[in-house]
Amino acid sequence: MKQFEVVEAPIQTEPYRDFVLNEHQGAVVVFTGHVREWTKGVKTEYLEYEGYIPMAEKKLKQIGDEISDRWPGTITAIVHRIGPLQISDIAVLISVSSPHRKDAYQANEYAIERIKEIVPIWKREIWEDGEEWQGHTKGTYQDAKEGSE
């Protein structure tokens, strides 16, 4: 387990919670984002995530550094899963600890918003009757690479 990582295997929550916990921390907030079955009345069969792993892990670490700067005393661990994910699977986990609960809550919310803004991970929703790339960055990593040439 690394502090900031992209994985293909199912995410286990306890190692990330334990990573941020020590005798100085009074609060640990763990957020898990799961694959949901229904979005805006459309039934999702499953999701597929793709990512540019070296850059994604670098950006996850950047988010952790931003959190440390904004909320001194915090410890953050973030993991995002790629590949095919089934309904209820964990897609992302953010674990933040701090001496006080308010900072842990705020930092955790900050982390998920920043992930959506800057981390190069793409999501494809597969439905009963079609599919589409979703999120702020539509298309695959290859599409983005070809568009910049």
mmCIF file of N, CA, C and O in Angstrom, residues 48-52 119-125 131-147:
data_model
loop_
_atom_site.group_PDB
_atom_site.id
_atom_site.type_symbol
_atom_site.label_atom_id
_atom_site.label_comp_id
_atom_site.label_asym_id
_atom_site.label_seq_id
_atom_site.Cartn_x
_atom_site.Cartn_y
_atom_site.Cartn_z
ATOM 1 N N GLU A 48 -16.188 1.540 -16.222
ATOM 2 C CA GLU A 48 -14.779 1.261 -16.509
ATOM 3 C C GLU A 48 -14.009 2.557 -16.331
ATOM 4 O O GLU A 48 -14.405 3.594 -16.854
ATOM 5 N N TYR A 49 -12.926 2.483 -15.567
ATOM 6 C CA TYR A 49 -12.047 3.634 -15.366
ATOM 7 C C TYR A 49 -10.730 3.366 -16.063
ATOM 8 O O TYR A 49 -10.205 2.249 -16.018
ATOM 9 N N GLU A 50 -10.200 4.407 -16.694
ATOM 10 C CA GLU A 50 -8.855 4.381 -17.261
ATOM 11 C C GLU A 50 -8.078 5.513 -16.625
ATOM 12 O O GLU A 50 -8.663 6.524 -16.234
ATOM 13 N N GLY A 51 -6.778 5.352 -16.550
ATOM 14 C CA GLY A 51 -5.976 6.414 -15.975
ATOM 15 C C GLY A 51 -4.561 6.408 -16.492
ATOM 16 O O GLY A 51 -4.045 5.370 -16.897
ATOM 17 N N TYR A 52 -3.978 7.578 -16.494
ATOM 18 C CA TYR A 52 -2.553 7.718 -16.772
ATOM 19 C C TYR A 52 -1.893 7.629 -15.400
ATOM 20 O O TYR A 52 -1.779 8.626 -14.686
ATOM 21 N N VAL A 119 -7.028 15.131 -11.589
ATOM 22 C CA VAL A 119 -6.428 13.794 -11.700
ATOM 23 C C VAL A 119 -6.828 13.150 -13.037
ATOM 24 O O VAL A 119 -8.020 13.056 -13.338
ATOM 25 N N PRO A 120 -5.850 12.708 -13.843
ATOM 26 C CA PRO A 120 -6.146 12.139 -15.156
ATOM 27 C C PRO A 120 -6.678 10.703 -15.089
ATOM 28 O O PRO A 120 -5.978 9.736 -15.394
ATOM 29 N N ILE A 121 -7.929 10.610 -14.658
ATOM 30 C CA ILE A 121 -8.649 9.346 -14.632
ATOM 31 C C ILE A 121 -9.969 9.583 -15.349
ATOM 32 O O ILE A 121 -10.655 10.571 -15.085
ATOM 33 N N TRP A 122 -10.291 8.659 -16.260
ATOM 34 C CA TRP A 122 -11.488 8.781 -17.082
ATOM 35 C C TRP A 122 -12.468 7.665 -16.749
ATOM 36 O O TRP A 122 -12.067 6.529 -16.513
ATOM 37 N N LYS A 123 -13.773 8.001 -16.771
ATOM 38 C CA LYS A 123 -14.824 7.038 -16.404
ATOM 39 C C LYS A 123 -15.765 6.830 -17.585
ATOM 40 O O LYS A 123 -16.251 7.786 -18.179
ATOM 41 N N ARG A 124 -16.023 5.564 -17.905
ATOM 42 C CA ARG A 124 -17.004 5.217 -18.936
ATOM 43 C C ARG A 124 -18.160 4.489 -18.267
ATOM 44 O O ARG A 124 -17.957 3.471 -17.602
ATOM 45 N N GLU A 125 -19.362 5.026 -18.433
ATOM 46 C CA GLU A 125 -20.560 4.378 -17.899
ATOM 47 C C GLU A 125 -21.132 3.455 -18.963
ATOM 48 O O GLU A 125 -21.323 3.863 -20.109
ATOM 49 N N GLU A 131 -23.450 3.424 -23.887
ATOM 50 C CA GLU A 131 -22.337 3.788 -23.020
ATOM 51 C C GLU A 131 -21.889 5.200 -23.347
ATOM 52 O O GLU A 131 -22.167 5.716 -24.429
ATOM 53 N N GLU A 132 -21.179 5.835 -22.391
ATOM 54 C CA GLU A 132 -20.674 7.182 -22.609
ATOM 55 C C GLU A 132 -19.587 7.478 -21.596
ATOM 56 O O GLU A 132 -19.657 7.056 -20.448
ATOM 57 N N TRP A 133 -18.577 8.225 -22.058
ATOM 58 C CA TRP A 133 -17.562 8.739 -21.148
ATOM 59 C C TRP A 133 -18.187 9.860 -20.346
ATOM 60 O O TRP A 133 -18.904 10.697 -20.891
ATOM 61 N N GLN A 134 -17.922 9.890 -19.043
ATOM 62 C CA GLN A 134 -18.528 10.860 -18.140
ATOM 63 C C GLN A 134 -17.450 11.662 -17.423
ATOM 64 O O GLN A 134 -16.307 11.241 -17.336
ATOM 65 N N GLY A 135 -17.871 12.772 -16.825
ATOM 66 C CA GLY A 135 -16.978 13.559 -15.990
ATOM 67 C C GLY A 135 -16.480 14.792 -16.700
ATOM 68 O O GLY A 135 -16.885 15.108 -17.813
ATOM 69 N N HIS A 136 -15.573 15.485 -16.033
ATOM 70 C CA HIS A 136 -15.058 16.732 -16.579
ATOM 71 C C HIS A 136 -14.175 16.509 -17.800
ATOM 72 O O HIS A 136 -13.986 17.389 -18.617
ATOM 73 N N THR A 137 -13.614 15.319 -17.917
ATOM 74 C CA THR A 137 -12.760 14.990 -19.041
ATOM 75 C C THR A 137 -13.388 13.825 -19.777
ATOM 76 O O THR A 137 -13.373 12.715 -19.277
ATOM 77 N N LYS A 138 -13.983 14.098 -20.940
ATOM 78 C CA LYS A 138 -14.610 13.019 -21.705
ATOM 79 C C LYS A 138 -13.608 12.456 -22.699
ATOM 80 O O LYS A 138 -12.762 13.169 -23.222
ATOM 81 N N GLY A 139 -13.728 11.186 -22.970
ATOM 82 C CA GLY A 139 -12.807 10.513 -23.877
ATOM 83 C C GLY A 139 -11.728 9.789 -23.094
ATOM 84 O O GLY A 139 -11.605 9.930 -21.886
ATOM 85 N N THR A 140 -10.973 9.008 -23.786
ATOM 86 C CA THR A 140 -9.927 8.210 -23.150
ATOM 87 C C THR A 140 -8.617 8.976 -23.077
ATOM 88 O O THR A 140 -8.470 10.044 -23.668
ATOM 89 N N TYR A 141 -7.673 8.402 -22.389
ATOM 90 C CA TYR A 141 -6.327 8.974 -22.343
ATOM 91 C C TYR A 141 -5.779 9.106 -23.762
ATOM 92 O O TYR A 141 -5.186 10.114 -24.119
ATOM 93 N N GLN A 142 -6.020 8.095 -24.593
ATOM 94 C CA GLN A 142 -5.542 8.132 -25.976
ATOM 95 C C GLN A 142 -6.178 9.294 -26.733
ATOM 96 O O GLN A 142 -5.507 9.981 -27.483
ATOM 97 N N ASP A 143 -7.478 9.527 -26.524
ATOM 98 C CA ASP A 143 -8.155 10.661 -27.171
ATOM 99 C C ASP A 143 -7.497 11.972 -26.760
ATOM 100 O O ASP A 143 -7.270 12.854 -27.596
ATOM 101 N N ALA A 144 -7.198 12.121 -25.482
ATOM 102 C CA ALA A 144 -6.570 13.357 -24.996
ATOM 103 C C ALA A 144 -5.191 13.531 -25.607
ATOM 104 O O ALA A 144 -4.802 14.632 -25.993
ATOM 105 N N LYS A 145 -4.444 12.446 -25.691
ATOM 106 C CA LYS A 145 -3.093 12.495 -26.259
ATOM 107 C C LYS A 145 -3.149 12.893 -27.737
ATOM 108 O O LYS A 145 -2.404 13.752 -28.179
ATOM 109 N N GLU A 146 -4.077 12.286 -28.483
ATOM 110 C CA GLU A 146 -4.206 12.593 -29.908
ATOM 111 C C GLU A 146 -4.661 14.028 -30.134
ATOM 112 O O GLU A 146 -4.242 14.687 -31.076
ATOM 113 N N GLY A 147 -5.506 14.549 -29.242
ATOM 114 C CA GLY A 147 -6.000 15.916 -29.362
ATOM 115 C C GLY A 147 -4.928 16.953 -29.119
ATOM 116 O O GLY A 147 -5.043 18.103 -29.556
#
